[in-house]
């Protein structure tokens, strides 16, 4: 089977386990995990076995449903209390992608709305809400693909960073959605994927899923992107995002901001693909976005049989960076293509 035939995130047939592809093993090994406990789910999110803002939100929705299913009581107040504990626990796994807390809040709202009703009824409504979150993700990514496709033309060279593909969502991806839709319509894009150190989501995941779909894909080291731009090989940059502030500043995988600076210098449009669920009105600017710091070992010894740097050397390993709104040509959401001044457009979306 093709990697794209597998669900990134799903429940098993008895709605008793979260089923994911272990993305830390890709592309060399396809391992499907069945996660039953909250710790297994927390660990899977933290270790990036399941990853990508939308996919993390979908996983959290199903994950906290599984927690609720296991709360054996008819006392609604106790049920809600235990639900909140489970939700707060999953929410502690990763701080930057707003989809995690956004999905958990949607699930918590179901529990609050169910006060006065039965626990059994609340559990059924939680399952329905988790499924709705996933279906909305699929519909949103497809719409982003349609709108993103209107910004490029057949034969264009498109650069992307990290993995904002199907493996970061339920289907299509965000940044890859225009690529997949265009491919089906014969656009013959030339896609360039930054390997994306230190966890290599671009080399391991994006190039894997796009090449599996038959697209023309080239992997490059992150530091090579500006040279490609200078050679005139890139007509657009598409990336995903993990959180967009109210002024349009966008947090995405570390290494995105330098791409935006280089694109600005070479006059290349730089597009952020953002489901509206990734826009966080409580973050006024990018300075308000918490950037996840990850273990030093990801930099010093993740991919080599021996260390690549001296023991005890200091390491800087922020998982994300923030691209200032002024560097972003447009933010492609399912509700429309937003252009500067983003604050007004974003307010209009949420009015
Ligand atoms: C569809 S946006 C996915 C977004 O998430 C990735 O981060 P991670 O691999 O750490 O979960 C990256 O920032 C992507 O752009």
Short mmCIF file of C-alpha atoms and ligand atoms in Angstrom, two decimals:
data_model
loop_
_atom_site.label_atom_id
_atom_site.label_comp_id
_atom_site.label_asym_id
_atom_site.label_seq_id
_atom_site.Cartn_x
_atom_site.Cartn_y
_atom_site.Cartn_z
CA UNK A 1 0.00 0.00 0.00
CA UNK A 2 0.99 3.62 -0.60
CA UNK A 3 1.71 5.71 2.52
CA UNK A 4 -1.09 8.01 1.41
CA UNK A 5 -3.58 5.14 1.69
CA UNK A 6 -3.09 5.07 5.47
CA UNK A 7 -4.97 7.35 7.88
CA UNK A 8 -2.52 9.63 9.70
CA UNK A 9 -4.79 9.42 12.77
CA UNK A 10 -7.87 7.27 13.39
CA UNK A 11 -9.74 5.29 16.04
CA UNK A 12 -9.70 1.50 15.82
CA UNK A 13 -12.83 -0.44 14.80
CA UNK A 14 -14.08 -0.66 18.39
CA UNK A 15 -13.40 3.03 19.14
CA UNK A 16 -11.04 1.86 21.90
CA UNK A 17 -7.57 2.86 20.69
CA UNK A 18 -5.93 5.71 18.80
CA UNK A 19 -4.32 4.34 15.64
CA UNK A 20 -1.40 6.29 14.16
CA UNK A 21 1.51 5.86 11.80
CA UNK A 22 4.74 6.06 13.84
CA UNK A 23 6.28 8.93 11.89
CA UNK A 24 9.62 8.62 13.69
CA UNK A 25 10.20 5.36 11.77
CA UNK A 26 9.42 6.78 8.29
CA UNK A 27 10.47 6.50 5.53
CA UNK A 28 12.34 3.25 6.17
CA UNK A 29 9.74 1.45 8.27
CA UNK A 30 5.94 1.68 8.21
CA UNK A 31 4.78 0.88 11.75
CA UNK A 32 1.16 1.35 12.84
CA UNK A 33 0.67 1.98 16.56
CA UNK A 34 -2.47 1.28 18.61
CA UNK A 35 -2.42 3.62 21.62
CA UNK A 36 -4.73 2.83 24.54
CA UNK A 37 -3.48 4.84 27.50
CA UNK A 38 -3.26 8.60 27.94
CA UNK A 39 0.48 8.30 28.56
CA UNK A 40 0.96 6.44 25.28
CA UNK A 41 -0.91 9.25 23.50
CA UNK A 42 0.99 11.99 25.35
CA UNK A 43 4.30 10.33 24.49
CA UNK A 44 3.28 9.89 20.83
CA UNK A 45 2.59 13.62 20.50
CA UNK A 46 5.75 14.67 22.38
CA UNK A 47 8.00 12.26 20.46
CA UNK A 48 6.46 13.33 17.12
CA UNK A 49 5.21 9.82 16.39
CA UNK A 50 2.11 11.79 15.45
CA UNK A 51 2.91 15.37 14.54
CA UNK A 52 1.88 18.45 12.61
CA UNK A 53 -0.52 21.02 14.02
CA UNK A 54 -3.79 19.70 12.50
CA UNK A 55 -2.92 16.04 13.10
CA UNK A 56 -2.02 16.81 16.72
CA UNK A 57 -5.46 18.46 17.14
CA UNK A 58 -7.26 15.44 15.66
CA UNK A 59 -5.20 13.07 17.82
CA UNK A 60 -6.03 15.10 20.94
CA UNK A 61 -9.73 15.04 20.11
CA UNK A 62 -9.79 11.25 19.79
CA UNK A 63 -7.33 10.89 22.67
CA UNK A 64 -9.42 12.80 25.19
CA UNK A 65 -12.52 10.93 23.97
CA UNK A 66 -10.75 7.69 24.90
CA UNK A 67 -10.01 9.16 28.33
CA UNK A 68 -13.69 10.12 28.75
CA UNK A 69 -14.81 6.66 27.62
CA UNK A 70 -12.74 5.18 30.44
CA UNK A 71 -14.27 7.35 33.19
CA UNK A 72 -16.59 4.85 34.83
CA UNK A 73 -19.19 6.94 36.64
CA UNK A 74 -22.75 8.30 36.33
CA UNK A 75 -21.89 11.32 38.47
CA UNK A 76 -21.60 14.12 35.91
CA UNK A 77 -19.62 16.49 38.13
CA UNK A 78 -17.04 13.78 38.80
CA UNK A 79 -17.00 12.86 35.10
CA UNK A 80 -16.32 16.50 34.13
CA UNK A 81 -13.62 16.83 36.78
CA UNK A 82 -11.79 13.72 35.50
CA UNK A 83 -12.29 14.84 31.88
CA UNK A 84 -10.62 18.19 32.58
CA UNK A 85 -7.66 16.42 34.21
CA UNK A 86 -7.23 14.25 31.10
CA UNK A 87 -7.58 17.24 28.78
CA UNK A 88 -5.01 19.28 30.72
CA UNK A 89 -2.61 16.34 30.64
CA UNK A 90 -2.74 15.94 26.84
CA UNK A 91 -2.50 19.72 26.45
CA UNK A 92 0.85 19.66 28.26
CA UNK A 93 2.52 17.53 25.57
CA UNK A 94 3.56 20.36 23.16
CA UNK A 95 3.06 24.15 23.53
CA UNK A 96 3.34 25.78 20.11
CA UNK A 97 0.74 24.25 17.78
CA UNK A 98 -2.51 25.94 18.83
CA UNK A 99 -4.59 23.13 17.27
CA UNK A 100 -3.87 20.98 20.34
CA UNK A 101 -5.52 23.36 22.82
CA UNK A 102 -8.12 24.40 20.23
CA UNK A 103 -9.32 20.81 19.75
CA UNK A 104 -9.31 20.09 23.49
CA UNK A 105 -11.38 23.23 24.12
CA UNK A 106 -13.95 22.08 21.55
CA UNK A 107 -14.17 18.75 23.36
CA UNK A 108 -14.43 20.45 26.77
CA UNK A 109 -17.24 22.67 25.46
CA UNK A 110 -19.19 19.49 24.66
CA UNK A 111 -18.83 18.33 28.28
CA UNK A 112 -19.90 21.73 29.62
CA UNK A 113 -22.91 21.82 27.28
CA UNK A 114 -23.88 18.34 28.51
CA UNK A 115 -24.30 19.39 32.17
CA UNK A 116 -27.70 18.18 33.37
CA UNK A 117 -27.57 15.26 30.97
CA UNK A 118 -26.16 11.76 31.33
CA UNK A 119 -22.51 10.78 31.20
CA UNK A 120 -23.34 8.19 28.54
CA UNK A 121 -24.87 10.88 26.33
CA UNK A 122 -21.83 13.13 26.83
CA UNK A 123 -19.52 10.30 25.75
CA UNK A 124 -21.50 9.81 22.52
CA UNK A 125 -21.38 13.54 21.78
CA UNK A 126 -17.62 13.62 22.44
CA UNK A 127 -17.06 10.88 19.86
CA UNK A 128 -19.15 12.81 17.35
CA UNK A 129 -17.19 16.00 18.05
CA UNK A 130 -13.83 14.25 17.62
CA UNK A 131 -15.01 12.88 14.26
CA UNK A 132 -16.28 16.33 13.26
CA UNK A 133 -12.87 17.85 14.02
CA UNK A 134 -11.26 15.32 11.70
CA UNK A 135 -13.78 15.81 8.89
CA UNK A 136 -13.42 19.61 9.13
CA UNK A 137 -9.65 19.16 8.87
CA UNK A 138 -10.08 17.23 5.62
CA UNK A 139 -12.51 19.79 4.17
CA UNK A 140 -10.31 22.71 5.29
CA UNK A 141 -7.14 21.29 3.74
CA UNK A 142 -8.90 20.62 0.45
CA UNK A 143 -10.16 24.24 0.34
CA UNK A 144 -6.67 25.55 1.15
CA UNK A 145 -5.45 23.43 -1.76
CA UNK A 146 -7.98 24.96 -4.15
CA UNK A 147 -7.13 28.51 -3.09
CA UNK A 148 -3.38 27.86 -3.05
CA UNK A 149 -3.54 26.39 -6.55
CA UNK A 150 -4.93 29.70 -7.85
CA UNK A 151 -1.63 31.34 -6.89
CA UNK A 152 0.68 29.13 -8.99
CA UNK A 153 0.85 27.87 -12.56
CA UNK A 154 1.77 24.63 -14.31
CA UNK A 155 5.50 23.87 -14.25
CA UNK A 156 6.25 26.18 -11.30
CA UNK A 157 9.08 25.38 -8.91
CA UNK A 158 7.64 25.30 -5.39
CA UNK A 159 9.74 25.19 -2.24
CA UNK A 160 8.42 23.89 1.05
CA UNK A 161 9.84 23.43 4.54
CA UNK A 162 9.30 20.70 7.12
CA UNK A 163 6.20 18.56 6.59
CA UNK A 164 2.87 20.29 6.19
CA UNK A 165 1.65 17.33 4.23
CA UNK A 166 -0.92 14.62 4.62
CA UNK A 167 1.23 13.24 7.45
CA UNK A 168 0.68 16.51 9.37
CA UNK A 169 -3.09 16.47 8.80
CA UNK A 170 -5.87 14.01 8.05
CA UNK A 171 -5.62 14.30 4.25
CA UNK A 172 -4.07 16.55 1.57
CA UNK A 173 -1.89 18.52 4.03
CA UNK A 174 -1.93 22.30 4.08
CA UNK A 175 1.17 23.42 2.16
CA UNK A 176 1.04 20.25 0.06
CA UNK A 177 -2.68 20.50 -0.71
CA UNK A 178 -2.12 22.80 -3.74
CA UNK A 179 0.63 20.42 -4.87
CA UNK A 180 -1.60 17.33 -4.70
CA UNK A 181 -4.58 19.05 -6.34
CA UNK A 182 -2.35 20.57 -9.04
CA UNK A 183 -0.69 17.21 -9.70
CA UNK A 184 -4.10 15.62 -10.32
CA UNK A 185 -4.81 18.44 -12.82
CA UNK A 186 -1.51 17.95 -14.69
CA UNK A 187 0.41 20.95 -13.31
CA UNK A 188 3.79 19.10 -13.33
CA UNK A 189 5.23 21.14 -10.45
CA UNK A 190 8.86 20.81 -9.50
CA UNK A 191 8.75 20.50 -5.72
CA UNK A 192 11.78 21.26 -3.58
CA UNK A 193 11.78 20.05 0.04
CA UNK A 194 14.08 21.44 2.68
CA UNK A 195 15.36 18.44 4.65
CA UNK A 196 14.52 20.48 7.79
CA UNK A 197 17.03 19.77 10.49
CA UNK A 198 17.18 18.49 13.13
CA UNK A 199 14.28 16.02 12.76
CA UNK A 200 14.31 15.94 8.93
CA UNK A 201 10.53 16.09 8.45
CA UNK A 202 11.11 17.37 4.90
CA UNK A 203 13.56 14.69 3.79
CA UNK A 204 11.87 11.84 5.68
CA UNK A 205 8.20 12.73 5.34
CA UNK A 206 7.38 15.37 2.71
CA UNK A 207 9.62 13.96 -0.02
CA UNK A 208 8.32 10.46 0.87
CA UNK A 209 4.64 11.27 0.61
CA UNK A 210 4.95 13.51 -2.46
CA UNK A 211 7.16 11.06 -4.36
CA UNK A 212 4.77 8.23 -3.40
CA UNK A 213 2.06 10.26 -5.14
CA UNK A 214 4.23 10.60 -8.25
CA UNK A 215 5.26 14.24 -7.88
CA UNK A 216 8.67 15.54 -9.05
CA UNK A 217 10.48 16.07 -5.71
CA UNK A 218 14.02 17.23 -4.90
CA UNK A 219 15.43 17.24 -1.36
CA UNK A 220 17.94 19.90 -0.33
CA UNK A 221 19.77 20.92 2.83
CA UNK A 222 18.13 23.89 4.52
CA UNK A 223 21.12 26.16 3.79
CA UNK A 224 20.78 25.54 0.03
CA UNK A 225 17.34 27.13 -0.42
CA UNK A 226 18.58 30.67 -1.12
CA UNK A 227 20.85 29.38 -3.92
CA UNK A 228 17.86 27.71 -5.59
CA UNK A 229 15.97 30.99 -5.35
CA UNK A 230 18.93 32.89 -6.84
CA UNK A 231 19.01 30.44 -9.78
CA UNK A 232 15.38 31.33 -10.55
CA UNK A 233 14.16 27.79 -9.84
CA UNK A 234 11.56 28.79 -7.25
CA UNK A 235 8.35 30.59 -8.20
CA UNK A 236 6.63 30.25 -4.82
CA UNK A 237 7.23 29.08 -1.27
CA UNK A 238 4.42 27.26 0.57
CA UNK A 239 4.74 26.32 4.23
CA UNK A 240 2.39 25.22 6.96
CA UNK A 241 2.14 26.84 10.36
CA UNK A 242 1.56 25.99 13.99
CA UNK A 243 0.12 29.23 15.27
CA UNK A 244 -0.75 32.55 13.58
CA UNK A 245 -0.95 35.62 15.82
CA UNK A 246 -3.70 38.22 15.47
CA UNK A 247 -1.38 40.50 13.48
CA UNK A 248 -0.40 37.75 10.99
CA UNK A 249 2.96 36.77 12.51
CA UNK A 250 3.25 33.02 11.94
CA UNK A 251 5.05 30.35 13.97
CA UNK A 252 6.25 27.41 11.95
CA UNK A 253 9.10 24.92 11.97
CA UNK A 254 12.50 26.39 12.78
CA UNK A 255 14.11 27.57 9.55
CA UNK A 256 10.92 29.04 8.07
CA UNK A 257 11.73 32.65 8.90
CA UNK A 258 15.08 32.62 7.03
CA UNK A 259 13.23 31.22 3.99
CA UNK A 260 10.81 34.14 4.13
CA UNK A 261 13.69 36.62 4.34
CA UNK A 262 15.41 35.04 1.33
CA UNK A 263 12.13 34.93 -0.61
CA UNK A 264 11.57 38.63 0.09
CA UNK A 265 15.10 39.42 -1.11
CA UNK A 266 14.60 37.48 -4.37
CA UNK A 267 11.04 38.77 -4.92
CA UNK A 268 9.47 35.31 -4.56
CA UNK A 269 5.94 35.03 -3.06
CA UNK A 270 5.97 33.39 0.38
CA UNK A 271 2.68 31.75 1.40
CA UNK A 272 1.64 30.44 4.80
CA UNK A 273 -1.10 27.78 4.60
CA UNK A 274 -3.20 28.10 7.73
CA UNK A 275 -6.48 26.46 8.71
CA UNK A 276 -8.43 29.14 10.58
CA UNK A 277 -8.14 26.86 13.64
CA UNK A 278 -4.41 27.75 13.64
CA UNK A 279 -5.13 31.46 14.07
CA UNK A 280 -4.86 32.44 17.73
CA UNK A 281 -6.49 35.80 18.53
CA UNK A 282 -5.11 35.65 22.09
CA UNK A 283 -1.57 35.96 20.70
CA UNK A 284 -1.48 39.63 19.68
CA UNK A 285 1.88 39.28 17.88
CA UNK A 286 4.48 36.58 17.30
CA UNK A 287 6.18 37.60 20.55
CA UNK A 288 3.23 36.07 22.42
CA UNK A 289 3.74 32.61 20.85
CA UNK A 290 5.50 30.10 23.13
CA UNK A 291 8.29 28.38 21.20
CA UNK A 292 8.88 24.75 22.18
CA UNK A 293 12.48 23.98 23.14
CA UNK A 294 13.49 20.40 22.40
CA UNK A 295 16.24 17.99 23.63
CA UNK A 296 19.86 18.70 22.64
CA UNK A 297 20.27 15.10 21.45
CA UNK A 298 18.07 15.85 18.44
CA UNK A 299 20.87 18.10 17.21
CA UNK A 300 23.95 16.23 18.39
CA UNK A 301 23.23 12.57 17.87
CA UNK A 302 19.87 11.91 16.23
CA UNK A 303 20.99 10.63 12.86
CA UNK A 304 24.57 9.46 13.11
CA UNK A 305 25.99 6.29 14.63
CA UNK A 306 28.22 8.52 16.69
CA UNK A 307 27.89 12.00 18.12
CA UNK A 308 28.24 14.90 15.70
CA UNK A 309 29.37 17.39 18.35
CA UNK A 310 31.52 17.27 21.50
CA UNK A 311 29.88 15.97 24.66
CA UNK A 312 28.48 18.73 26.91
CA UNK A 313 28.60 21.27 24.10
CA UNK A 314 25.83 23.86 24.49
CA UNK A 315 23.00 23.41 21.99
CA UNK A 316 20.28 25.75 20.70
CA UNK A 317 17.30 23.69 19.51
CA UNK A 318 14.07 25.73 19.31
CA UNK A 319 11.51 23.68 17.40
CA UNK A 320 9.89 26.72 15.73
CA UNK A 321 10.52 30.29 14.69
CA UNK A 322 8.20 33.22 13.95
CA UNK A 323 7.97 34.85 10.51
CA UNK A 324 6.96 38.51 10.77
CA UNK A 325 3.75 39.37 8.94
CA UNK A 326 5.61 41.85 6.70
CA UNK A 327 7.53 38.93 5.17
CA UNK A 328 4.37 36.96 4.33
CA UNK A 329 2.85 37.56 0.88
CA UNK A 330 -0.48 35.96 1.83
CA UNK A 331 -2.00 33.65 4.42
CA UNK A 332 -4.10 31.01 2.70
CA UNK A 333 -7.00 29.90 4.89
CA UNK A 334 -10.11 27.87 4.04
CA UNK A 335 -12.07 31.13 4.46
CA UNK A 336 -10.07 33.02 1.88
CA UNK A 337 -6.63 34.36 0.94
CA UNK A 338 -5.62 36.97 3.51
CA UNK A 339 -3.22 39.77 2.58
CA UNK A 340 -1.65 42.58 4.62
CA UNK A 341 -2.81 44.32 6.73
CA UNK A 342 -3.58 40.94 8.30
CA UNK A 343 -5.05 42.33 11.51
CA UNK A 344 -8.12 43.61 9.67
CA UNK A 345 -8.57 40.44 7.60
CA UNK A 346 -8.16 38.20 10.66
CA UNK A 347 -10.67 40.27 12.65
CA UNK A 348 -13.11 39.88 9.74
CA UNK A 349 -12.76 36.09 9.88
CA UNK A 350 -13.55 36.02 13.57
CA UNK A 351 -16.21 38.75 13.67
C1 LIG B 1 0.18 21.38 8.64
S1 LIG B 1 1.23 22.38 9.50
C2 LIG B 1 2.35 21.27 10.24
C3 LIG B 1 3.48 21.98 10.94
O1 LIG B 1 3.87 21.21 12.09
C4 LIG B 1 5.24 20.89 11.97
O2 LIG B 1 5.88 20.85 13.20
P1 LIG B 1 6.20 19.40 13.88
O3 LIG B 1 6.75 18.52 12.81
O4 LIG B 1 7.19 19.78 14.97
O5 LIG B 1 4.87 18.93 14.44
C5 LIG B 1 5.80 21.99 11.11
O6 LIG B 1 5.95 23.19 11.84
C6 LIG B 1 4.71 22.09 10.07
O7 LIG B 1 4.75 23.21 9.30
#
